mmCIF file of C-alpha atoms in Angstrom:
data_model
loop_
_atom_site.group_PDB
_atom_site.id
_atom_site.type_symbol
_atom_site.label_atom_id
_atom_site.label_comp_id
_atom_site.label_asym_id
_atom_site.label_seq_id
_atom_site.Cartn_x
_atom_site.Cartn_y
_atom_site.Cartn_z
ATOM 1 C CA MET K 1061 0.000 0.000 0.000
ATOM 2 C CA ARG K 1062 1.252 3.459 -0.906
ATOM 3 C CA GLU K 1063 -0.722 6.337 0.527
ATOM 4 C CA LEU K 1064 -0.510 9.575 2.458
ATOM 5 C CA VAL K 1065 -2.561 9.795 5.656
ATOM 6 C CA VAL K 1066 -3.174 13.454 6.465
ATOM 7 C CA LEU K 1067 -3.182 14.028 10.223
ATOM 8 C CA GLY K 1068 -3.228 17.832 10.384
ATOM 9 C CA THR K 1069 -3.279 20.745 7.956
ATOM 10 C CA ALA K 1070 -3.260 24.025 9.906
ATOM 11 C CA SER K 1071 -0.472 26.593 9.802
ATOM 12 C CA GLN K 1072 0.708 28.250 13.022
ATOM 13 C CA VAL K 1073 -2.373 27.504 15.154
ATOM 14 C CA PRO K 1074 -4.959 24.716 15.081
ATOM 15 C CA THR K 1075 -8.578 25.539 14.289
ATOM 16 C CA ARG K 1076 -11.904 23.859 15.013
ATOM 17 C CA HIS K 1077 -11.502 21.822 11.835
ATOM 18 C CA ARG K 1078 -7.738 21.572 11.347
ATOM 19 C CA ASN K 1079 -5.147 20.076 13.679
ATOM 20 C CA HIS K 1080 -1.524 21.115 13.708
ATOM 21 C CA ASN K 1081 0.581 19.524 10.954
ATOM 22 C CA GLY K 1082 1.126 15.783 10.702
ATOM 23 C CA TYR K 1083 1.539 13.523 7.653
ATOM 24 C CA LEU K 1084 2.018 9.753 7.608
ATOM 25 C CA LEU K 1085 3.420 8.186 4.440
ATOM 26 C CA ARG K 1086 2.829 4.478 3.971
ATOM 27 C CA TRP K 1087 5.131 3.137 1.273
ATOM 28 C CA ASP K 1088 4.914 -0.641 1.356
ATOM 29 C CA ASP K 1089 6.881 -1.631 4.475
ATOM 30 C CA GLU K 1090 8.341 1.842 5.039
ATOM 31 C CA VAL K 1091 6.165 4.075 7.235
ATOM 32 C CA ILE K 1092 7.374 7.657 7.680
ATOM 33 C CA LEU K 1093 5.854 10.365 9.877
ATOM 34 C CA PHE K 1094 6.488 13.925 8.690
ATOM 35 C CA ASP K 1095 6.295 17.015 10.921
ATOM 36 C CA PRO K 1096 4.369 15.781 13.976
ATOM 37 C CA GLY K 1097 2.703 18.895 15.347
ATOM 38 C CA GLU K 1098 0.799 19.075 18.607
ATOM 39 C CA GLY K 1099 -1.972 16.456 18.796
ATOM 40 C CA THR K 1100 -0.464 14.095 16.231
ATOM 41 C CA GLN K 1101 -0.675 11.073 18.538
ATOM 42 C CA ARG K 1102 -4.443 11.481 18.868
ATOM 43 C CA GLN K 1103 -4.859 12.120 15.141
ATOM 44 C CA MET K 1104 -3.103 8.827 14.423
ATOM 45 C CA LEU K 1105 -5.589 7.094 16.695
ATOM 46 C CA LEU K 1106 -8.523 8.711 14.877
ATOM 47 C CA ALA K 1107 -7.006 7.747 11.519
ATOM 48 C CA GLY K 1108 -6.563 4.143 12.567
ATOM 49 C CA ALA K 1109 -2.802 4.421 12.114
ATOM 50 C CA PRO K 1110 -0.934 2.275 14.675
ATOM 51 C CA MET K 1111 2.412 3.381 16.039
ATOM 52 C CA THR K 1112 4.228 0.035 15.738
ATOM 53 C CA PRO K 1113 4.891 0.070 11.944
ATOM 54 C CA LEU K 1114 6.535 3.506 12.145
ATOM 55 C CA LYS K 1115 10.115 3.332 10.837
ATOM 56 C CA ARG K 1116 11.248 6.969 10.793
ATOM 57 C CA ILE K 1117 10.222 10.532 11.606
ATOM 58 C CA CYS K 1118 11.202 13.501 9.429
ATOM 59 C CA ILE K 1119 11.056 17.036 10.803
ATOM 60 C CA THR K 1120 11.456 19.913 8.363
ATOM 61 C CA HIS K 1121 12.152 22.578 11.002
ATOM 62 C CA PHE K 1122 11.648 23.383 14.665
ATOM 63 C CA HIS K 1123 8.653 25.678 14.618
ATOM 64 C CA GLY K 1124 6.044 24.412 17.054
ATOM 65 C CA ASP K 1125 3.328 23.588 14.540
ATOM 66 C CA HIS K 1126 5.740 21.111 12.928
ATOM 67 C CA SER K 1127 7.407 19.542 15.957
ATOM 68 C CA LEU K 1128 5.557 19.959 19.264
ATOM 69 C CA GLY K 1129 3.941 16.539 18.871
ATOM 70 C CA LEU K 1130 7.307 14.784 18.825
ATOM 71 C CA PRO K 1131 7.554 14.160 22.615
ATOM 72 C CA GLY K 1132 4.201 12.385 22.677
ATOM 73 C CA ILE K 1133 5.051 10.300 19.633
ATOM 74 C CA LEU K 1134 8.389 9.193 21.082
ATOM 75 C CA GLN K 1135 6.827 8.341 24.435
ATOM 76 C CA ARG K 1136 4.072 6.352 22.729
ATOM 77 C CA ILE K 1137 6.702 4.424 20.733
ATOM 78 C CA SER K 1138 8.246 3.455 24.066
ATOM 79 C CA LEU K 1139 4.898 2.622 25.657
ATOM 80 C CA ASP K 1140 4.067 0.316 22.744
ATOM 81 C CA ARG K 1141 7.575 -1.172 22.875
ATOM 82 C CA VAL K 1142 8.081 -0.805 19.138
ATOM 83 C CA PRO K 1143 10.513 -3.656 18.420
ATOM 84 C CA HIS K 1144 12.637 -2.029 15.717
ATOM 85 C CA PRO K 1145 14.797 1.130 15.685
ATOM 86 C CA VAL K 1146 12.995 4.351 14.762
ATOM 87 C CA ALA K 1147 15.125 6.996 13.060
ATOM 88 C CA VAL K 1148 14.460 10.694 13.605
ATOM 89 C CA HIS K 1149 15.696 13.160 10.974
ATOM 90 C CA TYR K 1150 15.822 16.885 11.754
ATOM 91 C CA PRO K 1151 17.923 19.953 10.897
ATOM 92 C CA ALA K 1152 21.337 19.542 12.495
ATOM 93 C CA GLY K 1153 21.351 23.188 13.563
ATOM 94 C CA GLY K 1154 18.311 22.518 15.753
ATOM 95 C CA GLN K 1155 20.021 19.925 17.931
ATOM 96 C CA GLU K 1156 19.188 21.784 21.145
ATOM 97 C CA PHE K 1157 15.490 21.754 20.276
ATOM 98 C CA TYR K 1158 15.584 18.055 19.449
ATOM 99 C CA ASP K 1159 17.305 17.299 22.755
ATOM 100 C CA ARG K 1160 14.610 19.174 24.667
ATOM 101 C CA LEU K 1161 11.790 17.419 22.830
ATOM 102 C CA ARG K 1162 13.438 14.007 23.076
ATOM 103 C CA HIS K 1163 13.209 14.063 26.864
ATOM 104 C CA ALA K 1164 10.583 16.736 27.481
ATOM 105 C CA THR K 1165 9.144 14.800 30.453
ATOM 106 C CA SER K 1166 9.979 11.777 32.543
ATOM 107 C CA TYR K 1167 9.056 8.379 31.077
ATOM 108 C CA TRP K 1168 10.366 4.833 30.829
ATOM 109 C CA ASP K 1169 12.387 4.766 27.604
ATOM 110 C CA ASN K 1170 11.832 1.315 26.119
ATOM 111 C CA ALA K 1171 12.489 2.020 22.443
ATOM 112 C CA GLU K 1172 15.543 2.442 20.266
ATOM 113 C CA ILE K 1173 15.307 5.988 18.924
ATOM 114 C CA VAL K 1174 18.105 6.801 16.486
ATOM 115 C CA ALA K 1175 18.885 10.485 15.997
ATOM 116 C CA GLU K 1176 20.026 11.159 12.421
ATOM 117 C CA PRO K 1177 20.413 14.930 11.919
ATOM 118 C CA VAL K 1178 20.044 16.389 8.447
ATOM 119 C CA GLY K 1179 22.736 18.568 6.903
ATOM 120 C CA ALA K 1180 24.247 19.381 3.538
ATOM 121 C CA GLY K 1181 24.264 16.362 1.244
ATOM 122 C CA PHE K 1182 22.050 14.265 3.514
ATOM 123 C CA THR K 1183 20.949 10.937 2.059
ATOM 124 C CA VAL K 1184 19.926 7.613 3.567
ATOM 125 C CA GLU K 1185 18.837 4.332 2.023
ATOM 126 C CA THR K 1186 15.500 2.987 3.240
ATOM 127 C CA SER K 1187 13.446 -0.079 2.373
ATOM 128 C CA ALA K 1188 11.443 2.177 0.035
ATOM 129 C CA GLY K 1189 14.371 3.844 -1.697
ATOM 130 C CA ARG K 1190 16.673 6.789 -1.174
ATOM 131 C CA LEU K 1191 15.588 9.536 1.228
ATOM 132 C CA THR K 1192 17.285 12.877 0.585
ATOM 133 C CA ALA K 1193 16.918 16.363 2.011
ATOM 134 C CA LEU K 1194 17.637 19.848 0.681
ATOM 135 C CA PRO K 1195 17.648 23.207 2.505
ATOM 136 C CA LEU K 1196 14.736 25.578 1.926
ATOM 137 C CA ALA K 1197 14.175 29.327 2.347
ATOM 138 C CA HIS K 1198 12.472 30.008 5.666
ATOM 139 C CA SER K 1199 13.106 32.099 8.778
ATOM 140 C CA ILE K 1200 14.986 29.244 10.484
ATOM 141 C CA GLU K 1201 16.927 26.245 9.193
ATOM 142 C CA THR K 1202 14.451 24.167 7.194
ATOM 143 C CA TYR K 1203 14.729 21.119 4.934
ATOM 144 C CA GLY K 1204 12.452 19.482 2.414
ATOM 145 C CA TYR K 1205 12.505 15.717 1.891
ATOM 146 C CA ARG K 1206 12.322 13.494 -1.176
ATOM 147 C CA LEU K 1207 11.873 9.719 -1.362
ATOM 148 C CA THR K 1208 13.033 8.118 -4.615
ATOM 149 C CA GLU K 1209 12.459 4.455 -5.372
ATOM 150 C CA PRO K 1210 15.138 2.871 -7.579
ATOM 151 C CA ASP K 1211 14.224 1.703 -11.060
ATOM 152 C CA SER K 1212 13.738 -2.031 -11.423
ATOM 153 C CA ARG K 1213 12.517 -4.597 -13.905
ATOM 154 C CA ARG K 1214 9.249 -6.535 -14.111
ATOM 155 C CA MET K 1215 9.389 -10.140 -15.257
ATOM 156 C CA VAL K 1216 7.139 -10.862 -18.264
ATOM 157 C CA PRO K 1217 5.546 -14.351 -18.060
ATOM 158 C CA THR K 1218 5.249 -14.811 -21.829
ATOM 159 C CA LEU K 1219 8.919 -13.995 -22.369
ATOM 160 C CA LEU K 1220 9.945 -16.345 -19.554
ATOM 161 C CA ALA K 1221 7.860 -19.135 -21.117
ATOM 162 C CA GLU K 1222 9.423 -18.574 -24.543
ATOM 163 C CA ARG K 1223 12.871 -19.245 -23.049
ATOM 164 C CA GLY K 1224 11.772 -22.085 -20.796
ATOM 165 C CA VAL K 1225 12.512 -20.276 -17.535
ATOM 166 C CA LYS K 1226 10.131 -21.299 -14.742
ATOM 167 C CA GLY K 1227 9.878 -22.137 -11.065
ATOM 168 C CA PRO K 1228 12.911 -21.423 -8.840
ATOM 169 C CA ALA K 1229 14.939 -20.562 -11.942
ATOM 170 C CA VAL K 1230 13.014 -17.284 -12.217
ATOM 171 C CA GLY K 1231 14.286 -16.158 -8.824
ATOM 172 C CA GLU K 1232 17.802 -17.246 -9.674
ATOM 173 C CA LEU K 1233 17.670 -15.219 -12.878
ATOM 174 C CA GLN K 1234 16.420 -12.178 -10.974
ATOM 175 C CA ARG K 1235 19.248 -12.428 -8.443
ATOM 176 C CA ALA K 1236 22.069 -13.154 -10.883
ATOM 177 C CA GLY K 1237 20.882 -11.225 -13.932
ATOM 178 C CA ARG K 1238 21.718 -14.179 -16.171
ATOM 179 C CA LEU K 1239 20.789 -17.843 -16.354
ATOM 180 C CA GLY K 1240 22.822 -19.673 -18.951
ATOM 181 C CA ASP K 1241 22.251 -17.846 -22.222
ATOM 182 C CA VAL K 1242 19.184 -15.989 -20.917
ATOM 183 C CA THR K 1243 19.659 -12.457 -19.600
ATOM 184 C CA ILE K 1244 17.191 -10.632 -17.417
ATOM 185 C CA GLU K 1245 16.760 -7.935 -20.098
ATOM 186 C CA GLN K 1246 15.401 -10.582 -22.503
ATOM 187 C CA VAL K 1247 12.556 -11.659 -20.212
ATOM 188 C CA SER K 1248 11.609 -8.459 -18.417
ATOM 189 C CA GLU K 1249 10.666 -4.832 -18.979
ATOM 190 C CA ALA K 1250 11.755 -1.629 -17.283
ATOM 191 C CA ARG K 1251 9.801 -0.632 -14.170
ATOM 192 C CA PRO K 1252 10.513 3.024 -13.307
ATOM 193 C CA GLY K 1253 10.677 3.790 -9.606
ATOM 194 C CA GLN K 1254 8.146 6.095 -7.988
ATOM 195 C CA SER K 1255 8.921 9.215 -5.964
ATOM 196 C CA PHE K 1256 7.447 11.509 -3.308
ATOM 197 C CA ALA K 1257 8.378 14.983 -2.090
ATOM 198 C CA PHE K 1258 7.475 16.842 1.093
ATOM 199 C CA VAL K 1259 7.962 20.621 1.095
ATOM 200 C CA MET K 1260 6.886 22.774 4.018
ATOM 201 C CA ASP K 1261 7.498 26.363 5.154
ATOM 202 C CA THR K 1262 9.551 28.003 2.430
ATOM 203 C CA GLY K 1263 9.658 30.798 -0.063
ATOM 204 C CA LEU K 1264 10.314 29.993 -3.698
ATOM 205 C CA CYS K 1265 13.859 28.761 -4.247
ATOM 206 C CA ASP K 1266 15.717 26.387 -6.567
ATOM 207 C CA ASN K 1267 15.563 23.510 -4.110
ATOM 208 C CA VAL K 1268 11.772 23.534 -4.051
ATOM 209 C CA PHE K 1269 11.813 22.732 -7.771
ATOM 210 C CA GLU K 1270 14.633 20.208 -7.346
ATOM 211 C CA LEU K 1271 12.766 18.307 -4.650
ATOM 212 C CA ALA K 1272 9.579 18.278 -6.731
ATOM 213 C CA ARG K 1273 11.209 17.311 -10.026
ATOM 214 C CA GLY K 1274 9.154 14.562 -11.661
ATOM 215 C CA VAL K 1275 7.633 13.182 -8.451
ATOM 216 C CA ASP K 1276 4.468 11.124 -8.439
ATOM 217 C CA MET K 1277 3.154 13.034 -5.417
ATOM 218 C CA LEU K 1278 4.135 16.453 -4.076
ATOM 219 C CA VAL K 1279 2.905 17.504 -0.640
ATOM 220 C CA ILE K 1280 3.541 21.216 -0.370
ATOM 221 C CA GLU K 1281 2.562 24.138 1.791
ATOM 222 C CA SER K 1282 0.189 26.744 0.401
ATOM 223 C CA THR K 1283 -0.219 28.989 3.409
ATOM 224 C CA PHE K 1284 -1.420 32.076 1.557
ATOM 225 C CA LEU K 1285 -3.520 33.128 -1.408
ATOM 226 C CA ALA K 1286 -2.177 35.363 -4.170
ATOM 227 C CA GLN K 1287 -3.784 38.463 -2.650
ATOM 228 C CA ASP K 1288 -1.248 38.153 0.192
ATOM 229 C CA ALA K 1289 1.795 37.195 -1.907
ATOM 230 C CA GLU K 1290 3.877 40.046 -0.506
ATOM 231 C CA MET K 1291 3.262 38.869 3.053
ATOM 232 C CA ALA K 1292 4.072 35.288 2.025
ATOM 233 C CA ALA K 1293 7.442 36.384 0.641
ATOM 234 C CA GLN K 1294 8.250 38.351 3.791
ATOM 235 C CA VAL K 1295 7.686 35.397 6.119
ATOM 236 C CA GLY K 1296 9.039 32.612 3.889
ATOM 237 C CA HIS K 1297 5.868 30.912 2.698
ATOM 238 C CA LEU K 1298 4.126 30.018 -0.571
ATOM 239 C CA THR K 1299 0.794 30.887 -2.095
ATOM 240 C CA ALA K 1300 -1.449 28.226 -3.603
ATOM 241 C CA GLY K 1301 -0.658 29.604 -7.057
ATOM 242 C CA GLN K 1302 3.088 29.394 -6.463
ATOM 243 C CA ALA K 1303 2.789 25.806 -5.228
ATOM 244 C CA ALA K 1304 0.888 24.948 -8.394
ATOM 245 C CA VAL K 1305 3.535 26.596 -10.573
ATOM 246 C CA VAL K 1306 6.144 24.408 -8.878
ATOM 247 C CA ALA K 1307 4.043 21.343 -9.699
ATOM 248 C CA ARG K 1308 3.596 22.387 -13.326
ATOM 249 C CA GLU K 1309 7.206 23.300 -14.012
ATOM 250 C CA SER K 1310 8.537 20.253 -12.159
ATOM 251 C CA GLY K 1311 6.346 17.710 -13.935
ATOM 252 C CA VAL K 1312 4.507 16.553 -10.794
ATOM 253 C CA ARG K 1313 1.792 13.932 -11.283
ATOM 254 C CA LYS K 1314 -0.357 14.666 -8.190
ATOM 255 C CA LEU K 1315 -0.320 17.859 -6.121
ATOM 256 C CA VAL K 1316 -1.410 17.920 -2.466
ATOM 257 C CA LEU K 1317 -1.896 21.388 -0.954
ATOM 258 C CA THR K 1318 -1.779 21.862 2.818
ATOM 259 C CA HIS K 1319 -0.666 24.157 5.704
ATOM 260 C CA PHE K 1320 -3.491 26.664 5.323
ATOM 261 C CA SER K 1321 -3.667 29.980 7.140
ATOM 262 C CA GLN K 1322 -6.710 30.409 9.341
ATOM 263 C CA ARG K 1323 -7.280 33.866 7.855
ATOM 264 C CA TYR K 1324 -9.135 32.341 4.881
ATOM 265 C CA PRO K 1325 -12.614 30.989 5.725
ATOM 266 C CA ASP K 1326 -13.197 29.379 2.309
ATOM 267 C CA PRO K 1327 -10.672 26.593 1.563
ATOM 268 C CA ASP K 1328 -11.975 26.148 -1.980
ATOM 269 C CA ARG K 1329 -10.181 29.349 -2.931
ATOM 270 C CA PHE K 1330 -6.862 27.508 -2.620
ATOM 271 C CA LEU K 1331 -8.083 24.878 -5.060
ATOM 272 C CA GLU K 1332 -9.377 27.474 -7.499
ATOM 273 C CA GLU K 1333 -6.099 29.401 -7.453
ATOM 274 C CA ALA K 1334 -4.000 26.272 -7.949
ATOM 275 C CA ALA K 1335 -6.168 25.042 -10.837
ATOM 276 C CA LYS K 1336 -5.276 28.155 -12.836
ATOM 277 C CA GLU K 1337 -1.603 27.105 -12.855
ATOM 278 C CA PHE K 1338 -1.657 23.297 -12.802
ATOM 279 C CA ASP K 1339 -3.956 21.105 -14.868
ATOM 280 C CA GLY K 1340 -3.090 17.837 -13.127
ATOM 281 C CA PRO K 1341 -4.937 16.380 -10.133
ATOM 282 C CA VAL K 1342 -4.938 18.697 -7.115
ATOM 283 C CA VAL K 1343 -5.924 17.515 -3.629
ATOM 284 C CA LEU K 1344 -6.934 20.002 -0.963
ATOM 285 C CA ALA K 1345 -5.718 18.295 2.206
ATOM 286 C CA GLU K 1346 -8.197 17.781 5.023
ATOM 287 C CA ASP K 1347 -7.553 16.210 8.397
ATOM 288 C CA LEU K 1348 -7.790 12.380 8.322
ATOM 289 C CA LEU K 1349 -7.930 12.292 4.521
ATOM 290 C CA ARG K 1350 -6.174 9.376 2.796
ATOM 291 C CA VAL K 1351 -4.495 10.214 -0.506
ATOM 292 C CA PRO K 1352 -3.245 7.281 -2.616
ATOM 293 C CA VAL K 1353 0.047 7.586 -4.462
ATOM 294 C CA PRO K 1354 -0.813 7.505 -8.185
ATOM 295 C CA PRO K 1355 -0.343 4.131 -9.925
ATOM 296 C CA ARG K 1356 2.812 3.804 -11.962
ATOM 297 C CA GLY K 1357 2.698 5.723 -15.201
#
């Protein structure tokens, strides 16, 4: 299963209808929690998302609406005695904030939490592919994340049958790349890897486009509408129209808008503004919404 579970969508402060940020990406066996804001633990309960499968947590920056839920998440991981290590990625320059959140209160620490700070050139291999991070343009040190699955090959049954490859020999061919005179290229076809990008709190910069380049799903902040573009630039945020331009120019397949300012009572305006710039599918994130990653192209 590959899907995004939206846990919260508000910028700065929660509202009656929007919790602080929180986004859970399920990518086969890799489960990643992005930016756990205040209340994320409860939102996971409401979404039916258990804590045990969680493999890693990615924090873009240490503003409260993106990180104040971390202590509760870490304590719940310990309470549930999650049996595998859980990595936490965060801006290296915010180490003091991570240390405070890591042990914000007293509790019995039963889990293996692995701190893996993010800096220049950060990359890590996961079961889902390569996770990378690039710096963004905000008021404090902030990173966006990208998950890129490696390309692979899909075995074609008719081609295997033509060359008499069957049973355990198929697995041997996949592992070795050759079985006698038969090569894997002769009995398979290319299977391009999928990709996902997560971009929060930032003004427009080159790395926003680099993170979004060709991804199947882009989750991106759209705090403001175009009428307040000047304010957005001053505080290091995007408008819905700018987010859509990023999606269009980067060749994104599905655009997910989130992180909405409470100053706008009508959320449909974000969708309308984005649709003027991007003609692909646009999802207006709502709390507890499940957004499937598009099928392979």
